[in-house]
mmCIF file of C-alpha atoms in Angstrom:
data_model
loop_
_atom_site.group_PDB
_atom_site.id
_atom_site.type_symbol
_atom_site.label_atom_id
_atom_site.label_comp_id
_atom_site.label_asym_id
_atom_site.label_seq_id
_atom_site.Cartn_x
_atom_site.Cartn_y
_atom_site.Cartn_z
ATOM 1 C CA UNK Z 1 -1.473 3.086 -21.124
ATOM 2 C CA UNK Z 2 -2.649 -0.531 -21.429
ATOM 3 C CA UNK Z 3 -2.438 -3.360 -18.262
ATOM 4 C CA UNK Z 4 -3.678 -6.140 -16.980
ATOM 5 C CA UNK Z 5 -2.980 -9.561 -15.704
ATOM 6 C CA UNK Z 6 -1.103 -12.229 -17.486
ATOM 7 C CA UNK Z 7 -1.399 -16.016 -16.775
ATOM 8 C CA UNK Z 8 3.115 -17.418 -16.556
ATOM 9 C CA UNK Z 9 3.861 -21.213 -15.925
ATOM 10 C CA UNK Z 10 5.742 -22.202 -13.971
ATOM 11 C CA UNK Z 11 10.111 -23.519 -15.276
ATOM 12 C CA UNK Z 12 9.836 -27.220 -13.472
ATOM 13 C CA UNK Z 13 6.411 -27.514 -14.009
ATOM 14 C CA UNK Z 14 4.306 -27.413 -11.229
ATOM 15 C CA UNK Z 15 2.210 -25.005 -12.003
ATOM 16 C CA UNK Z 16 1.702 -21.802 -13.402
ATOM 17 C CA UNK Z 17 0.819 -17.775 -11.084
ATOM 18 C CA UNK Z 18 -0.088 -14.561 -12.885
ATOM 19 C CA UNK Z 19 1.775 -10.954 -13.103
ATOM 20 C CA UNK Z 20 0.700 -7.503 -13.481
ATOM 21 C CA UNK Z 21 1.643 -6.078 -16.948
ATOM 22 C CA UNK Z 22 1.789 -2.371 -17.202
ATOM 23 C CA UNK Z 23 2.439 -1.282 -21.872
ATOM 24 C CA UNK Z 24 3.631 2.029 -23.474
ATOM 25 C CA UNK Z 25 0.831 3.249 -25.860
ATOM 26 C CA UNK Z 26 3.263 2.414 -28.068
ATOM 27 C CA UNK Z 27 2.678 -0.750 -27.386
ATOM 28 C CA UNK Z 28 6.580 -1.529 -28.189
ATOM 29 C CA UNK Z 29 9.582 -1.175 -26.096
ATOM 30 C CA UNK Z 30 12.166 -2.656 -23.673
ATOM 31 C CA UNK Z 31 10.805 -5.150 -20.379
ATOM 32 C CA UNK Z 32 11.682 -4.384 -17.073
ATOM 33 C CA UNK Z 33 10.265 -7.351 -14.494
ATOM 34 C CA UNK Z 34 10.287 -5.326 -11.172
ATOM 35 C CA UNK Z 35 10.714 -7.566 -7.643
ATOM 36 C CA UNK Z 36 8.055 -7.035 -5.093
ATOM 37 C CA UNK Z 37 8.758 -5.690 -1.603
ATOM 38 C CA UNK Z 38 6.918 -8.825 1.236
ATOM 39 C CA UNK Z 39 3.870 -7.066 0.081
ATOM 40 C CA UNK Z 40 3.423 -9.279 -2.407
ATOM 41 C CA UNK Z 41 1.576 -7.368 -5.671
ATOM 42 C CA UNK Z 42 -0.002 -4.242 -4.611
ATOM 43 C CA UNK Z 43 -0.717 -0.740 -4.916
ATOM 44 C CA UNK Z 44 3.325 0.587 -4.494
ATOM 45 C CA UNK Z 45 3.478 -2.414 -7.023
ATOM 46 C CA UNK Z 46 1.447 -2.039 -9.679
ATOM 47 C CA UNK Z 47 2.077 1.945 -9.488
ATOM 48 C CA UNK Z 48 6.072 1.158 -10.203
ATOM 49 C CA UNK Z 49 5.120 -0.488 -13.356
ATOM 50 C CA UNK Z 50 2.302 2.548 -14.397
ATOM 51 C CA UNK Z 51 5.120 5.045 -14.303
ATOM 52 C CA UNK Z 52 8.120 2.456 -15.920
ATOM 53 C CA UNK Z 53 5.342 2.346 -18.643
ATOM 54 C CA UNK Z 54 5.190 6.129 -19.288
ATOM 55 C CA UNK Z 55 8.090 6.018 -19.483
ATOM 56 C CA UNK Z 56 8.532 3.340 -22.822
ATOM 57 C CA UNK Z 57 9.057 0.111 -20.626
ATOM 58 C CA UNK Z 58 6.687 -2.268 -20.692
ATOM 59 C CA UNK Z 59 6.924 -3.795 -16.513
ATOM 60 C CA UNK Z 60 5.710 -7.014 -15.258
ATOM 61 C CA UNK Z 61 5.444 -7.384 -11.840
ATOM 62 C CA UNK Z 62 5.190 -11.353 -11.183
ATOM 63 C CA UNK Z 63 3.814 -13.051 -7.722
ATOM 64 C CA UNK Z 64 6.500 -14.930 -6.262
ATOM 65 C CA UNK Z 65 4.966 -16.195 -2.884
ATOM 66 C CA UNK Z 66 2.082 -17.568 -5.322
ATOM 67 C CA UNK Z 67 3.066 -21.271 -4.405
ATOM 68 C CA UNK Z 68 2.320 -20.166 -1.090
ATOM 69 C CA UNK Z 69 -0.782 -18.278 -1.507
ATOM 70 C CA UNK Z 70 -1.284 -16.726 -4.411
ATOM 71 C CA UNK Z 71 -2.566 -13.585 -5.375
ATOM 72 C CA UNK Z 72 -1.813 -12.435 -2.336
ATOM 73 C CA UNK Z 73 -1.683 -7.971 -1.688
ATOM 74 C CA UNK Z 74 -0.605 -6.771 1.796
ATOM 75 C CA UNK Z 75 -0.716 -3.663 3.695
ATOM 76 C CA UNK Z 76 2.893 -2.349 4.468
ATOM 77 C CA UNK Z 77 0.219 0.196 7.399
ATOM 78 C CA UNK Z 78 -1.559 -2.870 8.774
ATOM 79 C CA UNK Z 79 0.744 -5.201 11.704
ATOM 80 C CA UNK Z 80 -1.433 -8.560 11.116
ATOM 81 C CA UNK Z 81 0.112 -7.573 7.249
ATOM 82 C CA UNK Z 82 3.494 -6.916 8.003
ATOM 83 C CA UNK Z 83 3.026 -10.505 10.621
ATOM 84 C CA UNK Z 84 2.454 -12.295 7.445
ATOM 85 C CA UNK Z 85 4.331 -10.416 5.307
ATOM 86 C CA UNK Z 86 7.381 -11.834 7.203
ATOM 87 C CA UNK Z 87 5.817 -15.570 7.481
ATOM 88 C CA UNK Z 88 5.461 -15.663 3.937
ATOM 89 C CA UNK Z 89 9.135 -14.226 3.616
ATOM 90 C CA UNK Z 90 10.483 -16.938 5.561
ATOM 91 C CA UNK Z 91 8.703 -19.464 4.069
ATOM 92 C CA UNK Z 92 10.582 -18.485 0.479
ATOM 93 C CA UNK Z 93 12.434 -20.653 -2.132
ATOM 94 C CA UNK Z 94 14.378 -18.148 -3.389
ATOM 95 C CA UNK Z 95 15.901 -20.597 -6.151
ATOM 96 C CA UNK Z 96 12.371 -20.959 -7.285
ATOM 97 C CA UNK Z 97 11.637 -17.322 -6.444
ATOM 98 C CA UNK Z 98 14.167 -16.719 -9.575
ATOM 99 C CA UNK Z 99 13.301 -19.679 -12.045
ATOM 100 C CA UNK Z 100 10.321 -17.663 -12.053
ATOM 101 C CA UNK Z 101 11.770 -13.708 -13.298
ATOM 102 C CA UNK Z 102 13.650 -15.601 -15.189
ATOM 103 C CA UNK Z 103 10.231 -16.858 -16.823
ATOM 104 C CA UNK Z 104 9.069 -13.428 -16.295
ATOM 105 C CA UNK Z 105 12.337 -12.554 -18.125
ATOM 106 C CA UNK Z 106 12.162 -14.570 -21.039
ATOM 107 C CA UNK Z 107 8.251 -13.942 -21.907
ATOM 108 C CA UNK Z 108 9.669 -9.889 -22.420
ATOM 109 C CA UNK Z 109 11.628 -10.898 -24.540
ATOM 110 C CA UNK Z 110 9.144 -12.493 -27.026
ATOM 111 C CA UNK Z 111 6.448 -10.401 -26.366
ATOM 112 C CA UNK Z 112 4.619 -8.767 -29.750
ATOM 113 C CA UNK Z 113 6.504 -4.860 -29.295
ATOM 114 C CA UNK Z 114 9.436 -5.984 -27.362
ATOM 115 C CA UNK Z 115 13.359 -5.477 -28.528
ATOM 116 C CA UNK Z 116 14.091 -7.881 -27.165
ATOM 117 C CA UNK Z 117 15.953 -6.651 -23.885
ATOM 118 C CA UNK Z 118 14.462 -7.352 -20.951
ATOM 119 C CA UNK Z 119 16.026 -6.424 -16.596
ATOM 120 C CA UNK Z 120 15.067 -6.314 -13.788
ATOM 121 C CA UNK Z 121 14.458 -4.154 -10.428
ATOM 122 C CA UNK Z 122 13.822 -5.095 -7.246
ATOM 123 C CA UNK Z 123 12.423 -3.518 -3.829
ATOM 124 C CA UNK Z 124 13.383 -4.498 -0.322
ATOM 125 C CA UNK Z 125 13.602 -8.616 -0.690
ATOM 126 C CA UNK Z 126 13.116 -7.950 -4.468
ATOM 127 C CA UNK Z 127 15.665 -6.094 -4.299
ATOM 128 C CA UNK Z 128 17.620 -8.633 -2.497
ATOM 129 C CA UNK Z 129 16.489 -11.008 -5.646
ATOM 130 C CA UNK Z 130 17.411 -8.307 -8.366
ATOM 131 C CA UNK Z 131 21.374 -8.833 -7.191
ATOM 132 C CA UNK Z 132 20.242 -12.796 -7.944
ATOM 133 C CA UNK Z 133 18.909 -12.158 -11.241
ATOM 134 C CA UNK Z 134 21.955 -10.180 -12.202
ATOM 135 C CA UNK Z 135 24.912 -13.424 -10.473
ATOM 136 C CA UNK Z 136 21.792 -16.018 -12.565
ATOM 137 C CA UNK Z 137 19.848 -14.933 -15.207
ATOM 138 C CA UNK Z 138 19.985 -13.399 -18.616
ATOM 139 C CA UNK Z 139 18.718 -9.896 -17.130
ATOM 140 C CA UNK Z 140 20.554 -7.012 -19.075
ATOM 141 C CA UNK Z 141 20.342 -4.934 -16.613
ATOM 142 C CA UNK Z 142 19.471 -5.694 -12.448
ATOM 143 C CA UNK Z 143 18.598 -2.179 -10.295
ATOM 144 C CA UNK Z 144 18.035 -2.745 -6.438
ATOM 145 C CA UNK Z 145 16.540 -1.064 -3.818
ATOM 146 C CA UNK Z 146 17.704 -0.626 0.108
ATOM 147 C CA UNK Z 147 18.187 -4.939 -0.923
ATOM 148 C CA UNK Z 148 18.837 -7.675 2.241
ATOM 149 C CA UNK Z 149 21.239 -9.832 2.454
ATOM 150 C CA UNK Z 150 22.757 -9.308 -0.481
ATOM 151 C CA UNK Z 151 25.541 -9.351 1.204
ATOM 152 C CA UNK Z 152 25.294 -13.807 2.183
ATOM 153 C CA UNK Z 153 26.114 -13.653 -1.550
ATOM 154 C CA UNK Z 154 28.713 -11.216 -2.413
ATOM 155 C CA UNK Z 155 30.622 -14.207 -3.418
ATOM 156 C CA UNK Z 156 27.608 -14.762 -6.901
ATOM 157 C CA UNK Z 157 28.765 -11.595 -8.211
ATOM 158 C CA UNK Z 158 32.196 -12.768 -10.417
ATOM 159 C CA UNK Z 159 29.048 -14.183 -12.339
ATOM 160 C CA UNK Z 160 26.921 -11.748 -13.727
ATOM 161 C CA UNK Z 161 26.925 -11.008 -17.304
ATOM 162 C CA UNK Z 162 25.267 -8.302 -17.398
ATOM 163 C CA UNK Z 163 25.144 -4.324 -15.451
ATOM 164 C CA UNK Z 164 23.552 -4.307 -11.346
ATOM 165 C CA UNK Z 165 23.015 -1.014 -9.861
ATOM 166 C CA UNK Z 166 22.533 -1.073 -6.336
ATOM 167 C CA UNK Z 167 21.306 1.729 -3.922
ATOM 168 C CA UNK Z 168 22.105 1.362 -0.971
ATOM 169 C CA UNK Z 169 20.434 3.010 2.437
ATOM 170 C CA UNK Z 170 22.983 4.164 5.210
ATOM 171 C CA UNK Z 171 21.082 3.840 7.787
ATOM 172 C CA UNK Z 172 18.816 0.473 6.924
ATOM 173 C CA UNK Z 173 17.203 -1.188 9.701
ATOM 174 C CA UNK Z 174 17.518 -5.002 7.864
ATOM 175 C CA UNK Z 175 20.909 -3.853 6.330
ATOM 176 C CA UNK Z 176 23.200 -3.082 9.237
ATOM 177 C CA UNK Z 177 26.183 -1.089 9.102
ATOM 178 C CA UNK Z 178 28.910 -3.916 8.479
ATOM 179 C CA UNK Z 179 26.674 -5.287 5.272
ATOM 180 C CA UNK Z 180 27.042 -2.290 3.812
ATOM 181 C CA UNK Z 181 30.789 -1.785 4.453
ATOM 182 C CA UNK Z 182 31.118 -6.144 2.953
ATOM 183 C CA UNK Z 183 28.679 -4.886 0.358
ATOM 184 C CA UNK Z 184 30.737 -1.577 -0.638
ATOM 185 C CA UNK Z 185 34.271 -3.628 -0.340
ATOM 186 C CA UNK Z 186 33.661 -7.255 -3.006
ATOM 187 C CA UNK Z 187 31.941 -4.479 -5.269
ATOM 188 C CA UNK Z 188 33.109 -1.864 -5.059
ATOM 189 C CA UNK Z 189 35.755 -2.580 -7.926
ATOM 190 C CA UNK Z 190 33.266 -4.799 -9.987
ATOM 191 C CA UNK Z 191 33.039 -3.092 -13.514
ATOM 192 C CA UNK Z 192 30.068 -3.807 -14.509
ATOM 193 C CA UNK Z 193 28.757 -2.355 -10.770
ATOM 194 C CA UNK Z 194 27.915 0.776 -9.527
ATOM 195 C CA UNK Z 195 26.484 1.702 -5.484
ATOM 196 C CA UNK Z 196 25.043 4.634 -5.114
ATOM 197 C CA UNK Z 197 24.505 5.402 -1.003
ATOM 198 C CA UNK Z 198 21.768 7.821 0.612
ATOM 199 C CA UNK Z 199 22.995 9.798 2.610
ATOM 200 C CA UNK Z 200 20.786 9.653 6.713
ATOM 201 C CA UNK Z 201 17.943 7.178 4.805
ATOM 202 C CA UNK Z 202 16.405 4.650 6.466
ATOM 203 C CA UNK Z 203 14.683 1.101 4.826
ATOM 204 C CA UNK Z 204 11.951 1.809 1.800
ATOM 205 C CA UNK Z 205 12.866 5.584 1.315
ATOM 206 C CA UNK Z 206 11.567 5.677 -2.400
ATOM 207 C CA UNK Z 207 8.037 3.932 -1.510
ATOM 208 C CA UNK Z 208 5.553 6.623 -1.737
ATOM 209 C CA UNK Z 209 3.534 6.889 0.739
ATOM 210 C CA UNK Z 210 5.881 5.028 3.274
ATOM 211 C CA UNK Z 211 7.749 5.648 7.345
ATOM 212 C CA UNK Z 212 10.299 5.848 5.991
ATOM 213 C CA UNK Z 213 9.756 7.960 2.637
ATOM 214 C CA UNK Z 214 12.227 10.243 1.417
ATOM 215 C CA UNK Z 215 10.969 12.397 -1.710
ATOM 216 C CA UNK Z 216 14.418 13.764 -2.365
ATOM 217 C CA UNK Z 217 16.405 11.202 -1.956
ATOM 218 C CA UNK Z 218 13.485 9.307 -3.861
ATOM 219 C CA UNK Z 219 13.954 11.317 -6.325
ATOM 220 C CA UNK Z 220 17.176 11.253 -6.605
ATOM 221 C CA UNK Z 221 16.814 7.396 -6.380
ATOM 222 C CA UNK Z 222 15.238 7.276 -10.155
ATOM 223 C CA UNK Z 223 16.690 8.871 -12.701
ATOM 224 C CA UNK Z 224 19.317 7.699 -11.634
ATOM 225 C CA UNK Z 225 16.842 3.572 -12.324
ATOM 226 C CA UNK Z 226 15.553 5.159 -15.882
ATOM 227 C CA UNK Z 227 19.384 7.119 -16.733
ATOM 228 C CA UNK Z 228 20.369 2.993 -16.555
ATOM 229 C CA UNK Z 229 17.942 1.385 -17.738
ATOM 230 C CA UNK Z 230 17.862 3.907 -20.525
ATOM 231 C CA UNK Z 231 21.425 3.453 -21.444
ATOM 232 C CA UNK Z 232 21.372 -0.139 -21.302
ATOM 233 C CA UNK Z 233 17.954 -1.945 -22.313
ATOM 234 C CA UNK Z 234 17.267 1.341 -24.423
#
């Protein structure tokens, strides 16, 4: 399975940024933009790309923090890295981040071997951006794992033209019960959105090696994701 870093040009002409690209052995397939947590394109994000490539997807993880600190890779087990991650999160421009995701989607659609379809998968901050990608980009499919702040943008759901799958951790330390209920109230009856709750799970339950990792819940979520992508992207 080949993997490499590529260069993408920002939509606003302000510069260029890198992305980690993993390709299936066949060299062909649908595209998936993997949207980072607050730790940059670190080992877990690259491993997700590699796993998706093994499933037949062209997986691209763009560096969304490049405007603040290009190429950053942080470790969730180190406190100073946590502190830096939250600084980057607080300084992140969501609108420009969505522009960068759209650029990555467009790149994948035009890449050699692409079937012309492209979706997104995001985690934590990336889960929020996956939701917004469903609303604001041309993604054919979007998957969000324990996305934060989705309840602040529920009025955007009517703009979704593709399909969206959200994985919700019921004991998420960053998404309280009121926010979860607001999400269900607004989205449960949307014809293009599916929400799955994971009872007793905390934030980042699907990150291998993480503090709250749960193998059984992660497998259930990942299996649902793969079935969803197969249906929506091919």
